[in-house]
Tab-separated table of C-alpha atoms and ligand atoms in Angstrom:
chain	number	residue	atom	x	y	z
A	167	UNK	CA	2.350	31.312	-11.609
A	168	UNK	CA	0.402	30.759	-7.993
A	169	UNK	CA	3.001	29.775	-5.227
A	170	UNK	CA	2.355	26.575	-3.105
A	171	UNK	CA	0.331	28.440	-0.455
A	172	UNK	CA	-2.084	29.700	-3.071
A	173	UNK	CA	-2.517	26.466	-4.529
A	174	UNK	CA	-2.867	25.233	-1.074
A	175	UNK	CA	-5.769	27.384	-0.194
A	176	UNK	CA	-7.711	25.571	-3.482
A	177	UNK	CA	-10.637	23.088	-2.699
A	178	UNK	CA	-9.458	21.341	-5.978
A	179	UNK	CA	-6.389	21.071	-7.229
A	180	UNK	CA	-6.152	20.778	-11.020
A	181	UNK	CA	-3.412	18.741	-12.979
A	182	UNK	CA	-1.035	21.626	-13.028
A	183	UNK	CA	-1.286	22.457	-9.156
A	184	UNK	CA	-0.443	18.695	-8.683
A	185	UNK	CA	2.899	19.373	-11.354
A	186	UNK	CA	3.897	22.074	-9.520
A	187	UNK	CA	3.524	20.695	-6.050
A	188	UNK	CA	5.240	17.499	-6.994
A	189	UNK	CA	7.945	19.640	-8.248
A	190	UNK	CA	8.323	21.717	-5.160
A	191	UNK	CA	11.396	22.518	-3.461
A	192	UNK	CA	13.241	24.460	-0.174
A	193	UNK	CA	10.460	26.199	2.053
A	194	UNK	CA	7.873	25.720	-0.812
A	195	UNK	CA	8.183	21.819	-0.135
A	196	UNK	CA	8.635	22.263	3.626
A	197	UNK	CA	5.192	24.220	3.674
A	198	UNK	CA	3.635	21.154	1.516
A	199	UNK	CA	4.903	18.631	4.186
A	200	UNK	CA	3.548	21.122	7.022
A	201	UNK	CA	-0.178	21.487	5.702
A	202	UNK	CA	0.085	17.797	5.200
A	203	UNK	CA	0.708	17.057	8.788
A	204	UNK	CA	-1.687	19.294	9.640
A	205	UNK	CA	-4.570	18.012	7.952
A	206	UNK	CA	-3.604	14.851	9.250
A	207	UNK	CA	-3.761	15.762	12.747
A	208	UNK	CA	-7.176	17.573	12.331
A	209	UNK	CA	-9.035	14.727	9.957
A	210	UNK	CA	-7.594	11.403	10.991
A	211	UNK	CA	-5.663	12.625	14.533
A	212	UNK	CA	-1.814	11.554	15.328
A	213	UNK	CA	-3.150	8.091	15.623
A	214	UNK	CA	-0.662	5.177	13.532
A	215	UNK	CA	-2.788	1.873	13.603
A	216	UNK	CA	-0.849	-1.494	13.299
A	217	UNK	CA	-1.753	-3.837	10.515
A	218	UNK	CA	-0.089	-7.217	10.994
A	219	UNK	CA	1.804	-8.329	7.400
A	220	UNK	CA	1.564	-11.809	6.706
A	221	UNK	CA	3.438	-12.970	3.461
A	222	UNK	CA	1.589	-16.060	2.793
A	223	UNK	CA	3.307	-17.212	-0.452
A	224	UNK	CA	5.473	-16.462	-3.310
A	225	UNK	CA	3.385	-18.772	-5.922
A	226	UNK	CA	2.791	-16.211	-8.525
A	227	UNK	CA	1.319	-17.386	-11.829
A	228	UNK	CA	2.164	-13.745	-12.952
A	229	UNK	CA	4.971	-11.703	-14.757
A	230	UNK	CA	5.003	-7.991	-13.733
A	231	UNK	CA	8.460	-6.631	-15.011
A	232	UNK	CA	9.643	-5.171	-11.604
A	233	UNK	CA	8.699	-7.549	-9.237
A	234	UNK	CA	11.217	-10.192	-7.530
A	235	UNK	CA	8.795	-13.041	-7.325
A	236	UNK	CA	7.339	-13.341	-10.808
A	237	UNK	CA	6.590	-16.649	-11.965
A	238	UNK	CA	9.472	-16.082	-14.256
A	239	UNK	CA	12.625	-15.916	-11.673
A	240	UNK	CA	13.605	-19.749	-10.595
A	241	UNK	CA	15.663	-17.763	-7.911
A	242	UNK	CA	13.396	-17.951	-5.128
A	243	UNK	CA	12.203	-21.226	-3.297
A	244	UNK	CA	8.770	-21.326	-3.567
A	245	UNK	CA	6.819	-21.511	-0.095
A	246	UNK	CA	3.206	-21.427	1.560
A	247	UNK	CA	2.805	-20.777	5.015
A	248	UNK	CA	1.021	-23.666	7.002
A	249	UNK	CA	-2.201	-22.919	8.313
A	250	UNK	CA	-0.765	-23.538	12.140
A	251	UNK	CA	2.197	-20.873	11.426
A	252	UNK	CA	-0.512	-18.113	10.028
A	253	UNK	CA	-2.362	-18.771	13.163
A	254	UNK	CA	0.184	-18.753	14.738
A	255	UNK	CA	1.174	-14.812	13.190
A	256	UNK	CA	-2.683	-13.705	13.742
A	257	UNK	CA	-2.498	-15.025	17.326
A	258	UNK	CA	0.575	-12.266	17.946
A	259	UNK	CA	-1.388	-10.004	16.749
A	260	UNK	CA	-4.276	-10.664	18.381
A	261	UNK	CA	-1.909	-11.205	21.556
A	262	UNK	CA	-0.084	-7.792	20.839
A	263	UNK	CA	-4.015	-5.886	20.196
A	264	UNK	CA	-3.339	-5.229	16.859
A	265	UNK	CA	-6.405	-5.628	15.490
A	266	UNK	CA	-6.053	-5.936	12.518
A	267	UNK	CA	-3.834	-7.906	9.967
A	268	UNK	CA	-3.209	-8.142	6.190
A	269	UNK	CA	-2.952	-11.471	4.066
A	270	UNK	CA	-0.970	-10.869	1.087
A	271	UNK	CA	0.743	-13.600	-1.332
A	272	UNK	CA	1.377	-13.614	-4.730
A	273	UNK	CA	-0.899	-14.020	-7.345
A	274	UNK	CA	-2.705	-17.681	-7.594
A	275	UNK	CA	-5.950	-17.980	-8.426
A	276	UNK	CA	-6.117	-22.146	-8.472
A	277	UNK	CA	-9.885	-23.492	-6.781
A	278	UNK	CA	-7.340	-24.759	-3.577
A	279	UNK	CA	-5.840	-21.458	-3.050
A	280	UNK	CA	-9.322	-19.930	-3.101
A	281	UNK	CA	-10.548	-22.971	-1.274
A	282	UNK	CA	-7.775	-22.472	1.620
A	283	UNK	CA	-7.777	-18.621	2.059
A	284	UNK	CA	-11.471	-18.717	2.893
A	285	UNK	CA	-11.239	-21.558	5.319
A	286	UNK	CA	-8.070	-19.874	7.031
A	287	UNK	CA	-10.451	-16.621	7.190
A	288	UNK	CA	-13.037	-18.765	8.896
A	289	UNK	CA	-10.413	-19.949	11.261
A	290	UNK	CA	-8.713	-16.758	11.826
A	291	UNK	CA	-12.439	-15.335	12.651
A	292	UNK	CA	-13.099	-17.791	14.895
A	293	UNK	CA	-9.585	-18.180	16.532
A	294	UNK	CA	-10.238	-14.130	17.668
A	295	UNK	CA	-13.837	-14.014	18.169
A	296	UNK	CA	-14.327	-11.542	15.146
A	297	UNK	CA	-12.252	-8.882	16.954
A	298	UNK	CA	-9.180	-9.157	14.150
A	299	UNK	CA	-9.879	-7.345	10.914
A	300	UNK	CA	-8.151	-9.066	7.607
A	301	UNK	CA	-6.891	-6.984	4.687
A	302	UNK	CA	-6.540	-9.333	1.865
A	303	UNK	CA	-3.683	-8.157	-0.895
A	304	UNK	CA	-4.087	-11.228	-3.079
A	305	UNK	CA	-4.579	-9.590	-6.634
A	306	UNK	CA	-6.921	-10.064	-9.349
A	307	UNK	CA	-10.072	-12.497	-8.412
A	308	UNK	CA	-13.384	-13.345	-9.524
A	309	UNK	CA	-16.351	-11.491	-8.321
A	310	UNK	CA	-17.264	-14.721	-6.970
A	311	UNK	CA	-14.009	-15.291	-5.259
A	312	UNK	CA	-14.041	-11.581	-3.726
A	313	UNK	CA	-17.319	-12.589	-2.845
A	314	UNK	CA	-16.572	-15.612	-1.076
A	315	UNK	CA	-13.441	-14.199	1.219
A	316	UNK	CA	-15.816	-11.431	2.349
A	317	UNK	CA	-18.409	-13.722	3.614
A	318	UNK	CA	-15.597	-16.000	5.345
A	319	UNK	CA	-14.736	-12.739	7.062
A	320	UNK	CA	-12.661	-10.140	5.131
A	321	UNK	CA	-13.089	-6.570	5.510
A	322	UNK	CA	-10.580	-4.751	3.198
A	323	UNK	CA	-8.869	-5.576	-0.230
A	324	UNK	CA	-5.287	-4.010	-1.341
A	325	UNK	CA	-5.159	-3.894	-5.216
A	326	UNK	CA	-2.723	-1.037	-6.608
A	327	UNK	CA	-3.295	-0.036	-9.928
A	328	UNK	CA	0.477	0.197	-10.275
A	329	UNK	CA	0.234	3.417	-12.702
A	330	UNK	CA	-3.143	4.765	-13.893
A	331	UNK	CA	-1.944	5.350	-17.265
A	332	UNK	CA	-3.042	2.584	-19.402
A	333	UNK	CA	0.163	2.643	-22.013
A	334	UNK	CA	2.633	3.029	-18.929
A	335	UNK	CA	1.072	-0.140	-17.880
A	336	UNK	CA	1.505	-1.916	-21.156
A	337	UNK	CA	5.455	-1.226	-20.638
A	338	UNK	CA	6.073	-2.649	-17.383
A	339	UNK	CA	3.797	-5.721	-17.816
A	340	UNK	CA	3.389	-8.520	-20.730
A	341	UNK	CA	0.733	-7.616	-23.107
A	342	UNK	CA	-1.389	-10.997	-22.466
A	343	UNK	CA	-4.971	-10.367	-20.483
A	344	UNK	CA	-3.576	-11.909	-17.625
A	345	UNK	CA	-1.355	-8.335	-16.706
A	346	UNK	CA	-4.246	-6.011	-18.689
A	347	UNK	CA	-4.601	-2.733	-17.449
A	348	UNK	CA	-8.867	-2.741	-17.537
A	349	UNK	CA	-8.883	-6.104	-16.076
A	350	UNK	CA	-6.790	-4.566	-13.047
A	351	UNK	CA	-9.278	-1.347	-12.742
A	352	UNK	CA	-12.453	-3.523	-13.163
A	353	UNK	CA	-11.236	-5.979	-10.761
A	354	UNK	CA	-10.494	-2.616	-8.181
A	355	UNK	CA	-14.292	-1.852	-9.341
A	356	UNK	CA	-15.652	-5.482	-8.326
A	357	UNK	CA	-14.229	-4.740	-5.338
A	358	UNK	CA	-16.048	-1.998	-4.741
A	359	UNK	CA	-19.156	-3.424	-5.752
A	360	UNK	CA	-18.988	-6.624	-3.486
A	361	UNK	CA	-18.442	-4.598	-0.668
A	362	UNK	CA	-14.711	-3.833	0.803
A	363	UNK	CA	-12.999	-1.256	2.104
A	364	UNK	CA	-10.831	-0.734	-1.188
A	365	UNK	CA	-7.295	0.059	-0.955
A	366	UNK	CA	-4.601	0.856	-4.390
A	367	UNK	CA	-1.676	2.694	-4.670
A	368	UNK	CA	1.156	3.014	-7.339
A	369	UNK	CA	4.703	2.768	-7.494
A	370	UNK	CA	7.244	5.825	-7.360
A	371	UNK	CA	9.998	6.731	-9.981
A	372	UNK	CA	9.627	3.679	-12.331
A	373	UNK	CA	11.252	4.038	-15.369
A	374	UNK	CA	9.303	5.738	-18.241
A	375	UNK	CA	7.612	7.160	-15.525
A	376	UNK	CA	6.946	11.269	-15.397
A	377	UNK	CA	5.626	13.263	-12.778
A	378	UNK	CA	2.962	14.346	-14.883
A	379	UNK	CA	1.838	10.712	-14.892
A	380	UNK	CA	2.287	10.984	-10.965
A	381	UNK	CA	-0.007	13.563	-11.259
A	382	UNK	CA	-2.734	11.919	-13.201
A	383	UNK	CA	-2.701	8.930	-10.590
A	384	UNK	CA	-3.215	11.094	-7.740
A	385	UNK	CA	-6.570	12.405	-9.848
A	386	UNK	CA	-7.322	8.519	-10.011
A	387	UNK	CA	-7.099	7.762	-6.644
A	388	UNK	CA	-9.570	11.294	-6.100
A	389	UNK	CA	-11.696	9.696	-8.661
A	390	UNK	CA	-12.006	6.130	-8.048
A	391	UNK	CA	-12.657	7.634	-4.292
A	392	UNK	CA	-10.440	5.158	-2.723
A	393	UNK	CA	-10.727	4.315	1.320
A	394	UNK	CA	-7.252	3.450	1.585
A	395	UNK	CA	-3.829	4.108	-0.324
A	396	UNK	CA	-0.290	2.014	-0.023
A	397	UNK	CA	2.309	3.943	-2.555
A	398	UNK	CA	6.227	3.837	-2.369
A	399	UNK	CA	8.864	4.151	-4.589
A	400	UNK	CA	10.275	1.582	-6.965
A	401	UNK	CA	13.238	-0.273	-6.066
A	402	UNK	CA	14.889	-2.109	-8.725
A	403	UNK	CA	15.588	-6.083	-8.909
A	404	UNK	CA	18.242	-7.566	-10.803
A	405	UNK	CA	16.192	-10.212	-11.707
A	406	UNK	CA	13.531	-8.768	-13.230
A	407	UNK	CA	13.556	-7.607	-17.098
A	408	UNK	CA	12.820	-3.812	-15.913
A	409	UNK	CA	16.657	-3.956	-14.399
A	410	UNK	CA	18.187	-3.145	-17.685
A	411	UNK	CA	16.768	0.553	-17.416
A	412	UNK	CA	18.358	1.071	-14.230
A	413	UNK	CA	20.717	3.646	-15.279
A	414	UNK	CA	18.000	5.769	-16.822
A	415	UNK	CA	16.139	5.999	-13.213
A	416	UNK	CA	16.048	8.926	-10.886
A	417	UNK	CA	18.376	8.099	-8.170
A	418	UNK	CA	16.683	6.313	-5.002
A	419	UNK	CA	16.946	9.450	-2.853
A	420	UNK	CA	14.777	11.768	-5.622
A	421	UNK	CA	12.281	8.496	-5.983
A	422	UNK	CA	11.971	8.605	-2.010
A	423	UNK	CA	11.242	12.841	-1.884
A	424	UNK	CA	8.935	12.396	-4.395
A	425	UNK	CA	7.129	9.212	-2.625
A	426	UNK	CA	7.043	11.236	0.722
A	427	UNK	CA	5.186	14.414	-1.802
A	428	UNK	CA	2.812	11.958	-3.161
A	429	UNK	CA	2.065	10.934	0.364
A	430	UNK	CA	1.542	14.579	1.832
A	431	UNK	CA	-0.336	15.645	-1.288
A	432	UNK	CA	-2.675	12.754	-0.947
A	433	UNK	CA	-3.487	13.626	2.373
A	434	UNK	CA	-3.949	17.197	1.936
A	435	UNK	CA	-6.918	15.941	-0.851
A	436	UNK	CA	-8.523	12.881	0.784
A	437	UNK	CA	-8.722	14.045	4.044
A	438	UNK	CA	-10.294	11.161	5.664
A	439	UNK	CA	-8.535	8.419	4.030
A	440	UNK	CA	-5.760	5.605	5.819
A	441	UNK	CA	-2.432	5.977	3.768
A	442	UNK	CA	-0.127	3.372	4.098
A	443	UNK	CA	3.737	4.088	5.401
A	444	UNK	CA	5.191	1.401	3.286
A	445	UNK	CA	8.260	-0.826	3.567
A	446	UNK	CA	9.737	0.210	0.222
A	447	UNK	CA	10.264	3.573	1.850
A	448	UNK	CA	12.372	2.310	4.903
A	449	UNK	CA	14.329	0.310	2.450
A	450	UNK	CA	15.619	3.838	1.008
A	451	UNK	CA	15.632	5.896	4.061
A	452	UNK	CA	16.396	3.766	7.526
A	453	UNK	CA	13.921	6.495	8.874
A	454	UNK	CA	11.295	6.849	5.688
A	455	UNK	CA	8.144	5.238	7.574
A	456	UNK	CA	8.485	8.044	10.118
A	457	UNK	CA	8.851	10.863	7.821
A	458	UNK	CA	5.582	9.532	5.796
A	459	UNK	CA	4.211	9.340	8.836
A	460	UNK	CA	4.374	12.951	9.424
A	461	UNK	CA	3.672	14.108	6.327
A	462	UNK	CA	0.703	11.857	6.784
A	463	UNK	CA	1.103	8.366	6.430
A	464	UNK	CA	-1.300	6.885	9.279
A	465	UNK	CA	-0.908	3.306	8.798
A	466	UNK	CA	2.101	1.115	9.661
A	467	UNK	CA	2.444	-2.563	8.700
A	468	UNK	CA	4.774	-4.417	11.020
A	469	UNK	CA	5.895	-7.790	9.198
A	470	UNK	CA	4.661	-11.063	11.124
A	471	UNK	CA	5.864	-13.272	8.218
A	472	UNK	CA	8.526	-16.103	10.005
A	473	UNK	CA	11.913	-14.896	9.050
A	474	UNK	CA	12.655	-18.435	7.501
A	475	UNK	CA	10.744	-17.102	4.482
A	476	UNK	CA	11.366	-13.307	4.302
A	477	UNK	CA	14.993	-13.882	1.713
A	478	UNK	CA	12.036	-15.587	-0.511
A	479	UNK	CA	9.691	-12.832	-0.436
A	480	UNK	CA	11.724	-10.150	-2.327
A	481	UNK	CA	9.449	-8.177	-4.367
A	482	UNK	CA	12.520	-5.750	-4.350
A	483	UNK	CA	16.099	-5.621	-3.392
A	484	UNK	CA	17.466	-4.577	0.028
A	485	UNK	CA	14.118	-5.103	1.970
A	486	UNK	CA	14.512	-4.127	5.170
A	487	UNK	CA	13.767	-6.279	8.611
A	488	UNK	CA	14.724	-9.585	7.215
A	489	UNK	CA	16.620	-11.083	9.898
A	490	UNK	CA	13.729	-9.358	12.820
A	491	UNK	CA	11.292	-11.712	14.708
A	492	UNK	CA	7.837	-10.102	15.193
A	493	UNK	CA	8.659	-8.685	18.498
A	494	UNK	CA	11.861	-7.027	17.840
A	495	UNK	CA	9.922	-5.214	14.924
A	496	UNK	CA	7.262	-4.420	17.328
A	497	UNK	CA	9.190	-2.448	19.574
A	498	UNK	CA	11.358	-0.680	16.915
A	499	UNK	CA	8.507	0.494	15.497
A	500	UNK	CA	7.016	1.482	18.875
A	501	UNK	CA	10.476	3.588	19.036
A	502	UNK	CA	9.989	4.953	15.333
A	503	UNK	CA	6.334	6.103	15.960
A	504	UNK	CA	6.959	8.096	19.202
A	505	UNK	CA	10.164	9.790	16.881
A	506	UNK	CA	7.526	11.040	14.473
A	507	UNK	CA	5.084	12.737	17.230
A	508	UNK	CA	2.543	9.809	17.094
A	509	UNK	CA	0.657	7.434	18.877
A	510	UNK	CA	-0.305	3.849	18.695
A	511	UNK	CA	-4.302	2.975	18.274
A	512	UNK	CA	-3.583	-0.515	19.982
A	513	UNK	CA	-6.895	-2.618	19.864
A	514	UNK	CA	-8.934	-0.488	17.282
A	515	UNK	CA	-9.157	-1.744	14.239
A	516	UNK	CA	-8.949	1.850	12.394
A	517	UNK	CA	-11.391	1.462	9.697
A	518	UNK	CA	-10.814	4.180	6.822
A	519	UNK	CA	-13.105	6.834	8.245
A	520	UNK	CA	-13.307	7.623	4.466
A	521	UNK	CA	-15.307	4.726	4.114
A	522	UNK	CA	-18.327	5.072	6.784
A	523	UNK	CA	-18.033	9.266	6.783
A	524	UNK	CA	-19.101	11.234	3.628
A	525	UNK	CA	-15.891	12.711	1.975
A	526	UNK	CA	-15.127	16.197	2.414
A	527	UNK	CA	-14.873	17.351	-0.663
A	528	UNK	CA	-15.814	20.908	0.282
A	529	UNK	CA	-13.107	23.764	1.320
A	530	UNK	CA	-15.569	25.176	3.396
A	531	UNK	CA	-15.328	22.174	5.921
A	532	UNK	CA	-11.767	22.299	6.125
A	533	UNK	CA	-10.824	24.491	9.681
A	534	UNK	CA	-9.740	28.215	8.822
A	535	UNK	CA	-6.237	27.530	10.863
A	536	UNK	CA	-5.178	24.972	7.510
A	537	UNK	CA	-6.037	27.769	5.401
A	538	UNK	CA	-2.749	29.323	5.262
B	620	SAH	N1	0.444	-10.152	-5.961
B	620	SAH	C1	-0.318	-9.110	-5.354
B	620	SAH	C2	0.224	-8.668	-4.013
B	620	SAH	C3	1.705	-8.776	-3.789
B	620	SAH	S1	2.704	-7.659	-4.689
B	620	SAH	C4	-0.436	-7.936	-6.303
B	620	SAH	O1	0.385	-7.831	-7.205
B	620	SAH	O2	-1.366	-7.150	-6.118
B	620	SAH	C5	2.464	-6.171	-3.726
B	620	SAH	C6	2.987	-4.906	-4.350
B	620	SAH	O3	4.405	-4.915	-4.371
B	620	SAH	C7	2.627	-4.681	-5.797
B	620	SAH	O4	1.329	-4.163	-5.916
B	620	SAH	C8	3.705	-3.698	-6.254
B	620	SAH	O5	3.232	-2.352	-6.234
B	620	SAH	C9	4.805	-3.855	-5.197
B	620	SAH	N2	6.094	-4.154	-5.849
B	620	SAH	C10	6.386	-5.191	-6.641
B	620	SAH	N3	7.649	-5.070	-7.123
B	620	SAH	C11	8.144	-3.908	-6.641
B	620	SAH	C12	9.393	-3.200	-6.805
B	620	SAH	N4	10.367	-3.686	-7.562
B	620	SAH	N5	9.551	-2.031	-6.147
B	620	SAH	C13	8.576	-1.543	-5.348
B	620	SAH	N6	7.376	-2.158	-5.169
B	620	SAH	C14	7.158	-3.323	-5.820
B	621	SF4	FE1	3.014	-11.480	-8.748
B	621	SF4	FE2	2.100	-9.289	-7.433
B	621	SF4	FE3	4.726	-9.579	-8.070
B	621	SF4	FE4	2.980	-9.114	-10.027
B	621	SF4	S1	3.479	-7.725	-8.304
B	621	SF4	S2	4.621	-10.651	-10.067
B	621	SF4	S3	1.215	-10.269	-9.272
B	621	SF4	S4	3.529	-10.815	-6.653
């Protein structure tokens, strides 16, 4: 059996390596984390860029298992944000040099909610003179639709496969076309096709869930060639139909270890690629966006949503920053950033070099000094 340097020194790591990395533990895990920061700091540099979250709406017409706003639960009020109070969020970010923000709401697909996103994008590009980048996260579209927001001024789409493994998929979703797993992957593939920067990511520790599944979505991500990733661990909701398994889940701190090893292995094989340090990881570990950072995580998303509708947006339990106007958020994470040995790429818009550099899929480019 090859220890985690050895694997480490691989160009390509092969399903087992990824087992037996996820699986790591004591200095073997510490030395996973290390290379991880390392390659960070030689590929993308120690640079965290902001991207502005703005929750637009919890109208979902859909029924994932584990999520807090599906169409089922009657517990949530249902809101949209007014066109004046998501200008409103893009102007602090604009304000603040940001640079960039991200739309995300769930899922509606309705010709008005099509019809409004692109004429907010319009606004919002005209509002900042083109200098704000949007990341839409607004799930499955039509090509047409995809088509449309990038030509009202879009740049980069968020669309996480959830798990890679088709039958996983069939167990945390309703078996309708509406939650199909080759719908989800040919909508990530339209994406591609039309033109965006294409983000996806899963979701850590769900039940049924094994690392060797883990495994096979990190292999996705390598082989869809993804720009961007978001992943965290899953955090249970009471109201959701998934809550009934709760006592058969690995316990929150395991689902966060493994989220920060998914993060650092991830890095260590797309090199060039912006990974998301997601909320779902501070809601675990007051300090988790800083440790993904540097095991790294390069990409923070500091939530711009007014707090009058943050109780409402509860994909999960416990989310953090409820109560936090945008500015108090701003300079905690200011606070959290410097903690983890980074700095703050105010006013760029930090594009995935990924997506305008040619991977580097060859060991040979990879600087002797990571070759441990
Ligand atoms: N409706 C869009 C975007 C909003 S949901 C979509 O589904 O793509 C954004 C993400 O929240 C989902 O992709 C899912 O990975 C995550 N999420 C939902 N419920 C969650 C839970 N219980 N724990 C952790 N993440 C969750
Ligand atoms: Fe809707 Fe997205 Fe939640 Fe699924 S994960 S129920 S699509 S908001």
């Amino acid at each position: 059996m090859l220890s985690v340097s050895q694997i480490l020194d691989k160009s390509v790591f092969q399903k087992d390596d990824l087992i037996y990395l996820l699986n790591s533990s004591g200095s073997e895990r510490l030395k996973l984390f290390e290379n991880a920061r390392e390659v960070k700091s030689t590929f993308v540099g120690k640079k965290v860029f902001f991207r502005g979250l703005i929750e637009y709406s919890n109208y979902c017409k859909k029924n994932c298992y584990y999520c807090g706003i599906r169409a089922g639960n009657s517990r949530y009020a249902r809101y949209r944000m007014t066109d004046a109070e998501v200008l409103e969020a893009v102007n602090y970010a604009f304000k603040n040099d940001y640079a960039s923000i991200v739309i995300q709401s769930g899922e509606q697909t309705n010709k008005a909610f099509v019809s409004k996103i692109e004429s907010l994008l319009k606004r919002i590009h005209r509002q900042t003179d083109g200098k704000i980048h949007v990341t839409l996260s607004l799930g499955e579209q039509s090509e047409d639709t995809y088509h449309r927001w990038l030509e009202a001024g879009a740049h980069r789409y968020l669309l996480r496969i959830e798990v890679s493994n088709p039958s996983l998929y069939l167990k945390l979703h309703p078996n309708n076309l509406s939650h199909d797993y080759h719908r989800r992957l040919d909508a990530l593939k339209t994406l591609r096709k039309v033109g965006y920067q294409v983000g996806t990511g899963v979701m850590i520790g769900l039940p049924f869930q094994s690392v060797s599944d883990l495994a096979d979505d990190l292999i996705f991500f390598r082989e869809f060639d993804i720009d961007m990733a978001g992943m965290g661990p899953y955090i249970e909701h009471a109201d959701t139909p998934l809550y009934k398994y709760r006592d058969s889940l690995m316990p929150l701190k395991s689902r966060f270890d493994l989220s920060l090893k998914m993060v650092a292995i991830l890095r260590i094989m797309m090199k060039n690629i912006n990974i998301a340090a997601t909320t779902a990881m501070q809601t675990i570990d007051p300090q988790g966006r800083e440790k993904a950072l540097m095991v790294g995580a390069n990409v923070i998303m500091p939530n711009l949503t007014p707090v009058k509708y943050r109780q409402d947006y509860l994909l999960y339990e416990n989310k953090p920053c409820l109560d936090e106007e945008a500015e108090e958020c701003k300079s905690c994470l200011e606070a959290r950033i410097h903690i983890a040995g980074d700095t703050i790429g105010y006013g760029e818009w930090g594009d995935s070099k990924h997506f305008s550099q040619m991977s580097l899929k060859d060991s040979a480019e990879i600087p002797a000094a990571l070759k441990k």
